[in-house]
GROMACS .gro file of C-alpha atoms in nm:
model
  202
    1UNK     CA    1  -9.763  17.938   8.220
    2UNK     CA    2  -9.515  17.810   8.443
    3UNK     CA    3  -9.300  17.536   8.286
    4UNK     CA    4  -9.303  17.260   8.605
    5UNK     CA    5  -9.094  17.027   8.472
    6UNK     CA    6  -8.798  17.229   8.343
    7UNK     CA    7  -8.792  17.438   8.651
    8UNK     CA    8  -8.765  17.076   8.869
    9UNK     CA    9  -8.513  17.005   8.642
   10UNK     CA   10  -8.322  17.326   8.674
   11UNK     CA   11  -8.372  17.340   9.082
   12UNK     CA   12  -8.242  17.036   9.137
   13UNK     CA   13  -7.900  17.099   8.960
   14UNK     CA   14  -7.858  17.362   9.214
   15UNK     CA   15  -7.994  17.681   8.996
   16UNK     CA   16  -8.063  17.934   9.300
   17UNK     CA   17  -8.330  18.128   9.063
   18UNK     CA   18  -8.510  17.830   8.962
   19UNK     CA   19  -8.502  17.647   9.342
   20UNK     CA   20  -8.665  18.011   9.473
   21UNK     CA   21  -8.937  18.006   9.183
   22UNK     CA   22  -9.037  17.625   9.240
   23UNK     CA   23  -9.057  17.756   9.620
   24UNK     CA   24  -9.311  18.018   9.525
   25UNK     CA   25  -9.485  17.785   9.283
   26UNK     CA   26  -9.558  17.566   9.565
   27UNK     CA   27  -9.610  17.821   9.791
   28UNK     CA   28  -9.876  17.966   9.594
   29UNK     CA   29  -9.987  17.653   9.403
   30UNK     CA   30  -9.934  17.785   9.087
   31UNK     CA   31  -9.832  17.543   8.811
   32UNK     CA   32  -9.836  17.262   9.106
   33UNK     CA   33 -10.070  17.160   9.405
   34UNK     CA   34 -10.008  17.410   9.687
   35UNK     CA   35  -9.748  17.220   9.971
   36UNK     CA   36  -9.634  17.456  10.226
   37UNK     CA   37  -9.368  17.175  10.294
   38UNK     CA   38  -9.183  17.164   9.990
   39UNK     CA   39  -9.181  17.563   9.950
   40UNK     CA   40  -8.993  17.555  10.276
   41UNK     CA   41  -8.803  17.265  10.134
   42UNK     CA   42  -8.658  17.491   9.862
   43UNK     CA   43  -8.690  17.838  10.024
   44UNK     CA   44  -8.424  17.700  10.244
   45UNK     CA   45  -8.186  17.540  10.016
   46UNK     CA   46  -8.162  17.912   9.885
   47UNK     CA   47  -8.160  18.060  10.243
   48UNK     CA   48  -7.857  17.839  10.348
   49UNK     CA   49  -7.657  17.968  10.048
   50UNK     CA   50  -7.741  18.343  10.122
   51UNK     CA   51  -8.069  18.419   9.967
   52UNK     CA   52  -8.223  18.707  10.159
   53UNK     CA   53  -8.568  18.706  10.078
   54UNK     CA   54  -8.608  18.338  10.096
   55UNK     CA   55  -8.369  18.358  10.450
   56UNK     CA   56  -8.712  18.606  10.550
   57UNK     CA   57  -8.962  18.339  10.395
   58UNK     CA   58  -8.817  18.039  10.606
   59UNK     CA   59  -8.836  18.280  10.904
   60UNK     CA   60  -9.200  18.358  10.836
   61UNK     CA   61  -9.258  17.992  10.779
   62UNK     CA   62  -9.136  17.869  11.136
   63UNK     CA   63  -9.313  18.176  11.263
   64UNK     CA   64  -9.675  18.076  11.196
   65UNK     CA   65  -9.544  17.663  11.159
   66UNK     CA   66  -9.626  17.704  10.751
   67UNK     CA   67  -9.582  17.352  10.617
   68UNK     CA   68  -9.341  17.304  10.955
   69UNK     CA   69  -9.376  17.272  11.354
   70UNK     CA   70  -9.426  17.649  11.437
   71UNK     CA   71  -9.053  17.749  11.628
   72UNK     CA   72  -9.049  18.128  11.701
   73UNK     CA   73  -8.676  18.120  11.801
   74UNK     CA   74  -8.563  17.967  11.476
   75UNK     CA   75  -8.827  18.201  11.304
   76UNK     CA   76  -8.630  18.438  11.468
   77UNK     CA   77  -8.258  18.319  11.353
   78UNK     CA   78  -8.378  18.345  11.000
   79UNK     CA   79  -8.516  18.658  11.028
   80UNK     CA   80  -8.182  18.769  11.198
   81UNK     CA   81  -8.022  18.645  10.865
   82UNK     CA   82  -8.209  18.856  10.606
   83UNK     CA   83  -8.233  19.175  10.809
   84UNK     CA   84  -7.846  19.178  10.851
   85UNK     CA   85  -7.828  19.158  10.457
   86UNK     CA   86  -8.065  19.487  10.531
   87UNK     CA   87  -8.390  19.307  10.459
   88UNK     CA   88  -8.651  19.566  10.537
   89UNK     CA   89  -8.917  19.339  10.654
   90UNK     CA   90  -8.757  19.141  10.851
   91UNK     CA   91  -8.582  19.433  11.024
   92UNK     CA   92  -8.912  19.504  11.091
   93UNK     CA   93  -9.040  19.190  11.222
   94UNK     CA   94  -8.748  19.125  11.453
   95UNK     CA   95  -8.810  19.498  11.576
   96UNK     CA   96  -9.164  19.314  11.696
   97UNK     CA   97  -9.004  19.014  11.780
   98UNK     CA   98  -8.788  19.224  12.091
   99UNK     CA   99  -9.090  19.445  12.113
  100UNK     CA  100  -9.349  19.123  12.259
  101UNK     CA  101  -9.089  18.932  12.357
  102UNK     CA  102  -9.134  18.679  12.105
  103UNK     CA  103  -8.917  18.407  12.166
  104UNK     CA  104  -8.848  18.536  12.558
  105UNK     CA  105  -8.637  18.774  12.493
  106UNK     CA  106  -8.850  19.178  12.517
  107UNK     CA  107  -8.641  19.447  12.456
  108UNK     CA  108  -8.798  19.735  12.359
  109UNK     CA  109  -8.478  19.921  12.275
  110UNK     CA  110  -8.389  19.661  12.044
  111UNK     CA  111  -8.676  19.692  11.881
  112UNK     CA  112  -8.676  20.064  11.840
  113UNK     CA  113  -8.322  19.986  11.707
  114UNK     CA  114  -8.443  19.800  11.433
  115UNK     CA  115  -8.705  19.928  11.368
  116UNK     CA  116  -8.507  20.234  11.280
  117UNK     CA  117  -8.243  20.026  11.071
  118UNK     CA  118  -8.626  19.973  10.853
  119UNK     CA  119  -8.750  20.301  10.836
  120UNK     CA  120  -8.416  20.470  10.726
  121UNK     CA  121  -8.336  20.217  10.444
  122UNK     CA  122  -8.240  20.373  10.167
  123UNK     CA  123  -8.259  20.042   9.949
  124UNK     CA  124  -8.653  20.068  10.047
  125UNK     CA  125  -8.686  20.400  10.102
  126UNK     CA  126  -8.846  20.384  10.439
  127UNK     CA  127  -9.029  20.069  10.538
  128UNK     CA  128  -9.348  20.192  10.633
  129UNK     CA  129  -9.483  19.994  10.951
  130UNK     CA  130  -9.101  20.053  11.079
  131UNK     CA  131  -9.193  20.436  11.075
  132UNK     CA  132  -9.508  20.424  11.215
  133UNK     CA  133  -9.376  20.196  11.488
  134UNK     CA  134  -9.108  20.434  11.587
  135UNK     CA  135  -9.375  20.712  11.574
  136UNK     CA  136  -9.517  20.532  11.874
  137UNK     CA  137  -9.216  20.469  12.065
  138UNK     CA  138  -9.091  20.806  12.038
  139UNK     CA  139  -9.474  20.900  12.148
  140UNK     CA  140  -9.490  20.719  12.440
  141UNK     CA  141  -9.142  20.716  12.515
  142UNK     CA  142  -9.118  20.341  12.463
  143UNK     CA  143  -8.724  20.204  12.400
  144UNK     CA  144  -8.638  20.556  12.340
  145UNK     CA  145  -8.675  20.918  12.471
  146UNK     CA  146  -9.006  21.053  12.431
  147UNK     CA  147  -9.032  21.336  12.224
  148UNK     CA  148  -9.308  21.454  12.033
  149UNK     CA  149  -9.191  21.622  11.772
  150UNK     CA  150  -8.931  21.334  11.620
  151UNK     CA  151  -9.304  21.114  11.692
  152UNK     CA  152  -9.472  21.354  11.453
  153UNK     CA  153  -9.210  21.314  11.195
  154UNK     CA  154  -9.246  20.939  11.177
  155UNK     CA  155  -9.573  20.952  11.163
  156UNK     CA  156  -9.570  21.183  10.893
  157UNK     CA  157  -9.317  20.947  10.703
  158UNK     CA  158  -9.605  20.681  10.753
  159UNK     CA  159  -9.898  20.877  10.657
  160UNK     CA  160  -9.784  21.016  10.328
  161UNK     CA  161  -9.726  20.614  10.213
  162UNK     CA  162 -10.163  20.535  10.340
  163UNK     CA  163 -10.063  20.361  10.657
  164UNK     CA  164 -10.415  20.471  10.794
  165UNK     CA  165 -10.270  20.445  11.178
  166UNK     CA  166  -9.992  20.649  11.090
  167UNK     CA  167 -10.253  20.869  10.966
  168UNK     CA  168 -10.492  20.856  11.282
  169UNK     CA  169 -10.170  20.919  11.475
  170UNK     CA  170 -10.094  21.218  11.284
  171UNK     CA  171 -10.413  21.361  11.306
  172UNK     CA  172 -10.388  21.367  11.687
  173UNK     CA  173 -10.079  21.491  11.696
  174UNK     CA  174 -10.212  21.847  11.508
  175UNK     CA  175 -10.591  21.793  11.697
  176UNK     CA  176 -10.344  21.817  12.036
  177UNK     CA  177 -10.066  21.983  11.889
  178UNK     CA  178  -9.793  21.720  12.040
  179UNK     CA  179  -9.450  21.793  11.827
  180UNK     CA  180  -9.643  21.989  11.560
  181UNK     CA  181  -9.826  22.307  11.555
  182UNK     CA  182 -10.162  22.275  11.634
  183UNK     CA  183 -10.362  22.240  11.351
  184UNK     CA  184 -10.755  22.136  11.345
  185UNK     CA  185 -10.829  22.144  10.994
  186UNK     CA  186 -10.475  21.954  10.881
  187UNK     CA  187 -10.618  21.724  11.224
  188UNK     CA  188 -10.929  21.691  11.031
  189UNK     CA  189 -10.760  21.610  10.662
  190UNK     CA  190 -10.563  21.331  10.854
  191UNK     CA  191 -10.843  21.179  11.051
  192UNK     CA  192 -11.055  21.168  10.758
  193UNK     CA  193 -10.766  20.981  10.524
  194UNK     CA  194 -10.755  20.725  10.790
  195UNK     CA  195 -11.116  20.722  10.792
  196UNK     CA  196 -11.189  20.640  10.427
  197UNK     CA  197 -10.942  20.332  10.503
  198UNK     CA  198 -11.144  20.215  10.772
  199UNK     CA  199 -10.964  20.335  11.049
  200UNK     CA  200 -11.208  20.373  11.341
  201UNK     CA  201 -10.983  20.420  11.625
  202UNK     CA  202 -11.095  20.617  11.911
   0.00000   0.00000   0.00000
């Protein structure tokens, strides 16, 4: 059971640990009533003296206006912060960021750029959507070269942590044999891993 009152206490004599838990308490509503607000209130007293993950919580905040006005460019900034500090996920989400053009700014070479920062962290060992992503850049040829067979080995990356579109991917690769050897049965294995996640992609 969270102790409220000594963690209020502790946040506000400027404790970084305790002013990141009370952010999550709120943010979840455990131990308190759930306020979006005041998470974001302490999130980013530990953002502005370095926190990474809350520097990628204050990001997603202004991203989908959580307990704020919704402000994709400052969603951005934040998410700019923690991904410098080598913060997989928000690598990753500024790597979709360039890749829409959240924010007005669509640069799909940026995106494949950090997307691949992501995928070869070794602090994370490979953020998974990052790999998959750059599986479909290199696929299409989308912010990079196309080539098939560097496509393939993202999508493997993906596949063998259950991302079941990594896996769908993969199976097409071998049904087609684009960058791999073709390969019907291992086409098969993959489609059907996808499948039992619900993956019914055509």
């Amino acid at each position: 059971m969270i102790d409220i009152q000594s963690l209020c206490q502790a946040a506000k004599a400027g404790h970084i640990k305790s002013q990141f838990q009370l952010g999550s308490a709120y943010q979840h509503g455990r131990g308190v009533e759930r306020d979006l607000t005041e998470a974001l209130h302490w999130y980013t007293k530990v953002a502005e003296q370095g926190g990474v993950e809350s520097q990628y919580r204050v990001g997603l905040a202004y991203y989908y206006g959580d307990g704020v006005t919704k402000d994709v460019k400052l969603a951005i900034q934040w998410f700019t912060k923690a991904a410098r500090q080598g913060h997989g996920n928000a690598q990753y989400r500024i790597g979709l960021a360039y890749y829409y053009g959240d924010g007005g700014n669509q640069d799909h070479t940026k995106a494949a750029k950090w997307w691949h920062k992501a995928a070869e962290s070794k602090t994370i060992k490979g953020h998974r959507k990052s790999e998959r992503r750059l599986g479909q850049a290199y696929s299409y040829g989308i912010g990079v070269k196309q080539d098939y067979t560097t496509a393939a080995q993202w999508f493997k990356k993906a596949a063998r942590k259950s991302d079941q579109i990594a896996q769908y991917y993969l199976g097409k690769a071998y049904y087609y044999g684009n960058g791999v050897k073709q390969d019907v049965t291992e086409a098969l294995l993959w489609f059907r891993k996808a499948a039992l996640q619900g993956n019914i992609r055509s």
